[in-house]
Amino acid sequence: MKKILLYLISIVILNACSDEIPEYHQSARAKRVVLAYLVANNNLDNYIMKNVQWMYQSLSTAQDTCTLVVYYKPYSSNKYLETAEILEFQTDGYGKINGQEILQGTSLTVENVIAQAKHHQARLGIATDPDIMKENLRMMQDIAPAESYGLIFGSHASGWLPSPTAVQSRSFGWDGIQSNTIDIPELATTLEQSFPTGNLEFTLFDACMMGTAEVFYELRNATHYCVASVMETPVAGFPYDRFFINLYDKYIDYAKICSETVQFNKENNWWGTYAAVDCTAMEEVAQAIQAEILSHQSELQTLDYTQVQQYGYGQYQYFAFDVVDLISQLNGGVVSANVQSSIDKAVIAKDCLDGKEYPLVTLRIDPERFCGMGMYFPDRNISYTWDRYYQSSIAWYNAAGWNEIQP
């Protein structure tokens, strides 16, 4: 009788357990982890805090385990963080983040998102210092080991331009009242050393003016893909709530990132150009551009660069010209097959707003002349400081053949 009773009890217990969701055990290495390196010790702090909330909002829709690790350097007036911290968010795929119920509705606030994060002490110091950046990126990878990583950079920026200069260019980052920055060659080296196995799948720059051939070429050995705007960008940044979860996909829909951001800007009556570029294809772009430049040296001397589509406004005017439009005008309105083919391979997605309807003050972008990346036109007396730095520090200068142009 006892054996029968025990048998019946066992069946009841097993049936009762069969409908329960099994506890999720995280694997030692995720397929992809997204990292965000946010230098908000400046007047963008409130906007970048909102970006973290948007990332969380999209992350909360995950049907599987996904991890976001954020380095955040706050401004002194930040209400939720007093110093630089590393924030960790991990979904379990069953409606919880960090073991707590997902925030939604009126509970989905910046304050609650930061409170729900797992907090880790970051390496203190200037966020744009290469050694500080490398140490924090190492710590972030230790927190969340993965087969591959995506990296979002958020702050002020001014592309390949040197820092500091007479025009207060920022390159990438603005940490504190001294506007501490990191130049793009330094950034490329830092990323190569931080991801020595070459597993940085993409880098997304939520920052101004990073969408140039100079930047993409510098990063060719650091990251596979790069998402950026060649223009100054609206302060609100990318609409992460619309696409962030897709950054964990094996094959990322970069066209969606560009189109969703353009649509977001359109809804707010802003401006914008966005592109995703395969940085590993930039050597071929450089070779194609070099061939055109060297075969049109006489045309270079007489080309009116003010008629080429350019992407800079105010003090940044003429820092970048559309690559294809410049070559086209050099070649009598025709783009060579080699240049077009190389651009088609490198620019895997792009979108922009028509500058006639959505200008950046006086800067108007013609969608028909937007190829996805810009580049500088050196030695035109645009800026002596820019020219000197370009020749001495930017690898694209030699790669594109500018160093071989005869005066």
Short mmCIF file of C-alpha atoms in Angstrom, two decimals:
data_model
loop_
_atom_site.label_atom_id
_atom_site.label_comp_id
_atom_site.label_asym_id
_atom_site.label_seq_id
_atom_site.Cartn_x
_atom_site.Cartn_y
_atom_site.Cartn_z
CA MET A 1 0.00 0.00 0.00
CA LYS A 2 2.84 2.39 0.87
CA LYS A 3 4.55 1.73 -2.47
CA ILE A 4 1.35 2.54 -4.37
CA LEU A 5 0.83 5.72 -2.35
CA LEU A 6 4.42 6.90 -2.94
CA TYR A 7 4.06 6.18 -6.64
CA LEU A 8 0.85 8.23 -6.87
CA ILE A 9 2.44 11.13 -4.95
CA SER A 10 5.45 11.06 -7.30
CA ILE A 11 3.20 11.32 -10.35
CA VAL A 12 1.34 14.29 -8.85
CA ILE A 13 4.61 16.09 -8.08
CA LEU A 14 5.99 15.50 -11.57
CA ASN A 15 2.78 16.73 -13.20
CA ALA A 16 2.77 19.81 -11.01
CA CYS A 17 6.33 20.64 -12.06
CA SER A 18 5.83 20.00 -15.76
CA ASP A 19 4.13 23.35 -16.42
CA GLU A 20 6.78 25.43 -14.67
CA ILE A 21 9.32 27.41 -16.67
CA PRO A 22 12.77 25.95 -15.96
CA GLU A 23 15.33 28.23 -14.38
CA TYR A 24 17.54 29.82 -17.03
CA HIS A 25 21.28 29.24 -16.72
CA GLN A 26 23.44 31.69 -18.63
CA SER A 27 26.10 30.17 -20.83
CA ALA A 28 29.72 31.05 -20.13
CA ARG A 29 29.95 33.00 -23.40
CA ALA A 30 27.08 34.73 -25.13
CA LYS A 31 26.98 34.92 -28.91
CA ARG A 32 26.98 38.72 -28.83
CA VAL A 33 27.01 41.34 -26.12
CA VAL A 34 26.38 45.01 -26.80
CA LEU A 35 28.62 47.50 -25.02
CA ALA A 36 27.96 51.24 -24.77
CA TYR A 37 30.74 53.69 -23.95
CA LEU A 38 28.96 56.90 -23.05
CA VAL A 39 31.00 60.00 -22.27
CA ALA A 40 28.26 62.26 -20.85
CA ASN A 41 30.33 64.56 -18.68
CA ASN A 42 29.02 67.49 -20.70
CA ASN A 43 25.81 69.19 -21.80
CA LEU A 44 24.48 65.99 -23.42
CA ASP A 45 24.08 64.16 -20.11
CA ASN A 46 20.27 64.31 -19.94
CA TYR A 47 19.93 63.15 -23.55
CA ILE A 48 22.38 60.28 -23.14
CA MET A 49 20.60 59.18 -19.95
CA LYS A 50 17.42 58.99 -22.03
CA ASN A 51 19.31 56.90 -24.58
CA VAL A 52 20.04 54.32 -21.86
CA GLN A 53 16.33 54.18 -21.07
CA TRP A 54 15.55 53.59 -24.76
CA MET A 55 18.12 50.79 -24.92
CA TYR A 56 16.52 49.19 -21.86
CA GLN A 57 13.06 49.56 -23.38
CA SER A 58 14.06 47.68 -26.51
CA LEU A 59 16.11 45.15 -24.56
CA SER A 60 13.02 44.29 -22.52
CA THR A 61 11.39 42.77 -25.62
CA ALA A 62 14.07 40.06 -25.90
CA GLN A 63 12.84 36.49 -26.20
CA ASP A 64 16.22 35.15 -25.15
CA THR A 65 19.02 36.13 -22.83
CA CYS A 66 20.72 39.35 -23.97
CA THR A 67 23.27 41.46 -22.14
CA LEU A 68 23.96 45.19 -22.32
CA VAL A 69 26.96 46.65 -20.51
CA VAL A 70 27.22 50.44 -20.26
CA TYR A 71 30.17 52.58 -19.23
CA TYR A 72 28.70 55.90 -18.15
CA LYS A 73 30.66 59.04 -17.23
CA PRO A 74 28.05 61.48 -15.86
CA TYR A 75 27.93 65.25 -15.61
CA SER A 76 28.21 66.75 -12.14
CA SER A 77 24.48 67.54 -12.02
CA ASN A 78 23.42 63.96 -12.83
CA LYS A 79 20.78 62.87 -10.29
CA TYR A 80 21.42 59.14 -10.52
CA LEU A 81 25.18 58.64 -10.83
CA GLU A 82 27.89 60.48 -8.92
CA THR A 83 30.89 59.07 -10.73
CA ALA A 84 31.79 56.85 -13.66
CA GLU A 85 30.18 53.42 -13.38
CA ILE A 86 29.67 50.31 -15.44
CA LEU A 87 26.01 49.33 -15.61
CA GLU A 88 24.94 45.80 -16.48
CA PHE A 89 21.54 44.73 -17.80
CA GLN A 90 20.73 41.09 -18.56
CA THR A 91 17.44 39.69 -19.78
CA ASP A 92 16.39 36.12 -19.03
CA GLY A 93 14.02 35.86 -21.99
CA TYR A 94 11.07 35.33 -19.66
CA GLY A 95 10.13 38.89 -18.74
CA LYS A 96 12.84 39.86 -16.28
CA ILE A 97 15.96 42.00 -16.37
CA ASN A 98 18.56 41.39 -13.67
CA GLY A 99 16.09 39.08 -11.96
CA GLN A 100 13.45 41.79 -11.60
CA GLU A 101 10.20 42.38 -13.45
CA ILE A 102 10.66 44.47 -16.59
CA LEU A 103 9.91 48.13 -16.16
CA GLN A 104 7.07 49.41 -18.31
CA GLY A 105 4.37 52.04 -18.39
CA THR A 106 4.78 54.75 -15.76
CA SER A 107 7.50 52.67 -14.05
CA LEU A 108 9.76 52.97 -17.10
CA THR A 109 11.77 56.00 -16.03
CA VAL A 110 15.45 56.86 -16.16
CA GLU A 111 15.61 56.72 -12.37
CA ASN A 112 14.15 53.21 -12.20
CA VAL A 113 16.27 51.93 -15.08
CA ILE A 114 19.47 53.07 -13.37
CA ALA A 115 18.27 51.63 -10.07
CA GLN A 116 17.61 48.23 -11.67
CA ALA A 117 21.09 48.03 -13.20
CA LYS A 118 23.86 45.98 -11.67
CA HIS A 119 26.45 48.58 -10.73
CA HIS A 120 30.19 48.02 -11.13
CA GLN A 121 32.90 50.53 -10.26
CA ALA A 122 34.53 51.82 -13.44
CA ARG A 123 38.17 52.76 -13.76
CA LEU A 124 38.21 56.42 -12.81
CA GLY A 125 39.97 59.08 -14.84
CA ILE A 126 39.52 60.89 -18.13
CA ALA A 127 37.12 58.74 -20.16
CA THR A 128 38.85 59.53 -23.45
CA ASP A 129 42.34 58.68 -22.21
CA PRO A 130 43.41 55.57 -24.17
CA ASP A 131 44.59 53.70 -21.06
CA ILE A 132 41.39 54.49 -19.16
CA MET A 133 39.27 53.50 -22.13
CA LYS A 134 41.14 50.22 -22.64
CA GLU A 135 40.81 49.28 -18.97
CA ASN A 136 37.08 49.99 -18.91
CA LEU A 137 36.49 48.09 -22.13
CA ARG A 138 38.45 45.15 -20.65
CA MET A 139 36.33 45.25 -17.50
CA MET A 140 33.14 45.35 -19.56
CA GLN A 141 34.22 42.26 -21.51
CA ASP A 142 35.14 40.48 -18.26
CA ILE A 143 31.65 41.19 -16.94
CA ALA A 144 30.03 39.76 -20.07
CA PRO A 145 32.22 37.37 -22.10
CA ALA A 146 30.99 36.88 -25.65
CA GLU A 147 31.91 35.48 -29.02
CA SER A 148 31.40 38.93 -30.56
CA TYR A 149 30.67 42.45 -29.42
CA GLY A 150 28.88 45.51 -30.67
CA LEU A 151 30.04 48.88 -29.35
CA ILE A 152 28.08 52.12 -29.14
CA PHE A 153 29.97 55.37 -28.59
CA GLY A 154 27.95 58.33 -27.33
CA SER A 155 29.23 61.87 -26.80
CA HIS A 156 30.25 64.94 -28.75
CA ALA A 157 32.54 64.43 -31.73
CA SER A 158 33.95 66.07 -34.84
CA GLY A 159 35.18 63.18 -36.92
CA TRP A 160 38.75 63.07 -38.14
CA LEU A 161 39.47 66.68 -37.19
CA PRO A 162 42.27 67.16 -34.66
CA SER A 163 41.77 68.17 -31.04
CA PRO A 164 42.20 70.69 -29.74
CA THR A 165 42.30 73.24 -32.54
CA ALA A 166 41.45 76.87 -33.10
CA VAL A 167 37.91 75.81 -33.98
CA GLN A 168 37.55 73.69 -30.81
CA SER A 169 37.24 70.42 -32.70
CA ARG A 170 36.55 67.42 -30.55
CA SER A 171 37.40 64.27 -32.56
CA PHE A 172 35.50 61.84 -30.28
CA GLY A 173 34.34 62.60 -26.75
CA TRP A 174 34.01 65.56 -24.44
CA ASP A 175 34.92 64.76 -20.87
CA GLY A 176 34.65 67.73 -18.54
CA ILE A 177 35.28 71.42 -18.81
CA GLN A 178 38.61 70.79 -20.53
CA SER A 179 36.74 69.01 -23.36
CA ASN A 180 39.11 66.05 -23.19
CA THR A 181 38.92 64.02 -26.39
CA ILE A 182 40.57 61.17 -28.25
CA ASP A 183 41.78 61.58 -31.82
CA ILE A 184 40.64 59.00 -34.35
CA PRO A 185 44.05 57.34 -34.93
CA GLU A 186 44.34 56.92 -31.14
CA LEU A 187 40.80 55.57 -30.98
CA ALA A 188 41.52 53.01 -33.70
CA THR A 189 44.63 51.77 -31.88
CA THR A 190 42.72 51.62 -28.60
CA LEU A 191 39.99 49.48 -30.15
CA GLU A 192 42.48 47.15 -31.84
CA GLN A 193 44.20 46.59 -28.49
CA SER A 194 40.90 46.23 -26.63
CA PHE A 195 39.55 43.58 -29.03
CA PRO A 196 42.74 41.76 -30.06
CA THR A 197 40.91 38.74 -31.47
CA GLY A 198 39.06 40.93 -33.96
CA ASN A 199 35.62 40.16 -32.51
CA LEU A 200 34.25 43.71 -32.58
CA GLU A 201 31.39 43.17 -35.01
CA PHE A 202 30.19 46.76 -35.22
CA THR A 203 30.79 50.23 -33.84
CA LEU A 204 27.94 52.72 -33.80
CA PHE A 205 28.82 56.37 -33.32
CA ASP A 206 26.03 58.30 -31.66
CA ALA A 207 28.07 61.43 -32.25
CA CYS A 208 28.57 64.11 -34.87
CA MET A 209 30.54 63.95 -38.09
CA MET A 210 32.03 60.45 -37.81
CA GLY A 211 30.81 59.20 -41.21
CA THR A 212 33.91 59.96 -43.26
CA ALA A 213 36.34 57.87 -45.28
CA GLU A 214 39.07 59.05 -42.93
CA VAL A 215 37.32 57.53 -39.90
CA PHE A 216 36.22 54.34 -41.66
CA TYR A 217 39.73 53.76 -43.00
CA GLU A 218 41.37 54.28 -39.60
CA LEU A 219 38.97 51.70 -38.13
CA ARG A 220 39.47 49.07 -40.86
CA ASN A 221 41.50 46.81 -38.53
CA ALA A 222 39.45 47.57 -35.43
CA THR A 223 35.83 46.85 -36.34
CA HIS A 224 33.97 45.11 -39.13
CA TYR A 225 31.05 47.51 -39.56
CA CYS A 226 30.58 51.11 -38.59
CA VAL A 227 27.34 53.12 -38.34
CA ALA A 228 27.70 56.88 -38.37
CA SER A 229 26.51 60.23 -39.69
CA VAL A 230 28.72 62.48 -41.76
CA MET A 231 26.81 65.52 -40.47
CA GLU A 232 26.28 67.07 -37.09
CA THR A 233 23.55 65.04 -35.41
CA PRO A 234 20.49 66.11 -33.38
CA VAL A 235 21.10 66.03 -29.62
CA ALA A 236 18.48 63.34 -28.96
CA GLY A 237 20.69 60.70 -30.59
CA PHE A 238 19.58 57.43 -32.15
CA PRO A 239 16.05 56.12 -31.40
CA TYR A 240 17.25 52.93 -29.68
CA ASP A 241 13.75 51.99 -28.60
CA ARG A 242 13.02 51.27 -32.29
CA PHE A 243 15.91 48.97 -33.20
CA PHE A 244 18.29 48.23 -30.31
CA ILE A 245 17.18 44.61 -29.84
CA ASN A 246 18.06 43.91 -33.49
CA LEU A 247 21.73 44.55 -32.68
CA TYR A 248 21.82 41.03 -31.17
CA ASP A 249 20.75 39.40 -34.44
CA LYS A 250 23.28 37.23 -36.23
CA TYR A 251 22.73 39.29 -39.37
CA ILE A 252 21.99 42.87 -38.36
CA ASP A 253 19.56 44.83 -40.50
CA TYR A 254 21.66 47.97 -40.89
CA ALA A 255 19.19 49.45 -43.37
CA LYS A 256 16.59 49.41 -40.59
CA ILE A 257 18.89 51.33 -38.25
CA CYS A 258 19.41 54.03 -40.88
CA SER A 259 15.76 54.24 -41.94
CA GLU A 260 14.36 54.23 -38.40
CA THR A 261 16.72 57.02 -37.38
CA VAL A 262 15.85 59.08 -40.45
CA GLN A 263 12.14 58.56 -39.75
CA PHE A 264 12.63 59.59 -36.10
CA ASN A 265 14.40 62.77 -37.19
CA LYS A 266 11.70 63.48 -39.77
CA GLU A 267 8.97 63.19 -37.13
CA ASN A 268 10.80 65.80 -35.08
CA ASN A 269 11.47 68.09 -38.05
CA TRP A 270 15.24 67.61 -37.76
CA TRP A 271 17.83 66.75 -40.42
CA GLY A 272 20.11 63.77 -40.92
CA THR A 273 22.31 61.46 -42.97
CA TYR A 274 23.19 57.95 -41.77
CA ALA A 275 25.15 55.07 -43.25
CA ALA A 276 26.53 51.67 -42.34
CA VAL A 277 29.95 50.91 -43.80
CA ASP A 278 31.99 47.73 -44.05
CA CYS A 279 35.33 49.06 -42.83
CA THR A 280 37.16 45.99 -44.11
CA ALA A 281 36.30 47.14 -47.64
CA MET A 282 37.99 50.54 -47.25
CA GLU A 283 41.30 49.45 -48.79
CA GLU A 284 39.51 48.87 -52.07
CA VAL A 285 37.80 52.26 -51.80
CA ALA A 286 41.18 53.91 -51.19
CA GLN A 287 42.71 52.25 -54.25
CA ALA A 288 39.82 53.35 -56.47
CA ILE A 289 39.95 56.93 -55.18
CA GLN A 290 43.72 57.07 -55.58
CA ALA A 291 43.51 55.99 -59.21
CA GLU A 292 41.00 58.76 -59.95
CA ILE A 293 42.87 61.47 -58.06
CA LEU A 294 46.21 60.69 -59.72
CA SER A 295 44.67 60.59 -63.19
CA HIS A 296 42.92 63.95 -62.73
CA GLN A 297 45.63 66.10 -61.16
CA SER A 298 45.09 69.00 -63.53
CA GLU A 299 41.33 68.95 -62.89
CA LEU A 300 41.99 69.03 -59.14
CA GLN A 301 43.70 72.39 -59.47
CA THR A 302 40.71 74.01 -61.15
CA LEU A 303 37.81 72.21 -59.47
CA ASP A 304 35.47 74.58 -57.65
CA TYR A 305 35.00 72.67 -54.40
CA THR A 306 32.18 74.98 -53.33
CA GLN A 307 30.00 73.25 -55.92
CA VAL A 308 30.59 69.76 -54.49
CA GLN A 309 28.10 68.37 -51.96
CA GLN A 310 29.65 69.05 -48.56
CA TYR A 311 28.51 68.16 -45.04
CA GLY A 312 29.88 70.76 -42.65
CA TYR A 313 28.03 73.67 -41.11
CA GLY A 314 29.45 76.85 -39.56
CA GLN A 315 32.99 76.40 -38.30
CA TYR A 316 33.05 72.89 -39.79
CA GLN A 317 32.15 73.95 -43.33
CA TYR A 318 34.06 71.95 -45.93
CA PHE A 319 35.49 69.41 -43.46
CA ALA A 320 33.97 66.66 -45.65
CA PHE A 321 32.77 66.42 -49.26
CA ASP A 322 30.73 63.60 -50.70
CA VAL A 323 33.20 61.02 -52.03
CA VAL A 324 31.27 60.09 -55.18
CA ASP A 325 30.16 63.64 -55.98
CA LEU A 326 33.73 64.93 -55.76
CA ILE A 327 35.06 62.19 -58.05
CA SER A 328 32.14 62.68 -60.42
CA GLN A 329 32.88 66.37 -60.81
CA LEU A 330 36.56 65.61 -61.35
CA ASN A 331 35.54 63.27 -64.14
CA GLY A 332 33.15 65.55 -65.99
CA GLY A 333 30.03 64.29 -64.26
CA VAL A 334 30.83 60.58 -64.64
CA VAL A 335 31.67 58.22 -61.79
CA SER A 336 34.20 55.56 -62.76
CA ALA A 337 33.09 51.95 -62.50
CA ASN A 338 35.88 51.17 -60.02
CA VAL A 339 34.86 53.95 -57.64
CA GLN A 340 31.18 53.08 -57.81
CA SER A 341 31.86 49.39 -57.34
CA SER A 342 34.08 49.99 -54.31
CA ILE A 343 31.53 52.33 -52.71
CA ASP A 344 28.74 49.82 -53.35
CA LYS A 345 30.75 47.16 -51.51
CA ALA A 346 31.67 49.42 -48.60
CA VAL A 347 28.39 51.27 -48.00
CA ILE A 348 25.99 48.48 -47.10
CA ALA A 349 23.12 50.77 -46.06
CA LYS A 350 22.33 54.48 -46.14
CA ASP A 351 19.45 56.92 -45.77
CA CYS A 352 19.02 60.65 -45.40
CA LEU A 353 16.49 63.43 -45.27
CA ASP A 354 16.07 65.79 -48.19
CA GLY A 355 17.83 68.98 -47.18
CA LYS A 356 15.33 71.14 -49.05
CA GLU A 357 12.66 70.17 -46.53
CA TYR A 358 14.89 69.31 -43.57
CA PRO A 359 18.00 71.53 -43.63
CA LEU A 360 20.59 72.02 -40.91
CA VAL A 361 20.12 75.79 -40.87
CA THR A 362 21.71 76.72 -44.24
CA LEU A 363 23.19 73.28 -44.99
CA ARG A 364 21.07 71.32 -47.44
CA ILE A 365 21.73 67.73 -48.42
CA ASP A 366 20.74 66.44 -51.85
CA PRO A 367 19.74 62.76 -51.44
CA GLU A 368 20.79 62.08 -55.02
CA ARG A 369 24.32 63.19 -54.18
CA PHE A 370 24.65 61.35 -50.86
CA CYS A 371 26.82 58.24 -51.33
CA GLY A 372 27.12 57.37 -47.64
CA MET A 373 30.49 58.88 -46.73
CA GLY A 374 32.44 62.09 -47.02
CA MET A 375 36.12 62.94 -47.24
CA TYR A 376 38.27 66.04 -46.96
CA PHE A 377 39.75 67.89 -49.97
CA PRO A 378 43.21 68.90 -48.69
CA ASP A 379 45.46 71.72 -49.82
CA ARG A 380 42.62 74.01 -50.93
CA ASN A 381 43.41 76.67 -48.30
CA ILE A 382 40.32 75.61 -46.39
CA SER A 383 42.26 75.37 -43.13
CA TYR A 384 46.00 75.37 -42.59
CA THR A 385 45.55 73.58 -39.24
CA TRP A 386 43.41 70.87 -40.79
CA ASP A 387 45.81 70.39 -43.72
CA ARG A 388 48.86 70.08 -41.48
CA TYR A 389 47.19 67.51 -39.21
CA TYR A 390 45.72 65.63 -42.17
CA GLN A 391 49.12 65.19 -43.79
CA SER A 392 50.91 64.14 -40.62
CA SER A 393 48.38 61.94 -38.83
CA ILE A 394 45.53 60.65 -41.01
CA ALA A 395 46.27 57.37 -42.82
CA TRP A 396 43.71 58.11 -45.53
CA TYR A 397 45.92 60.98 -46.80
CA ASN A 398 48.49 58.53 -48.19
CA ALA A 399 46.06 55.70 -48.90
CA ALA A 400 43.91 57.88 -51.17
CA GLY A 401 46.93 59.29 -52.99
CA TRP A 402 46.77 62.88 -51.80
CA ASN A 403 50.46 62.71 -50.86
CA GLU A 404 51.37 62.10 -54.51
CA ILE A 405 49.65 65.15 -55.93
CA GLN A 406 52.14 67.50 -57.52
CA PRO A 407 51.78 71.18 -56.48
#
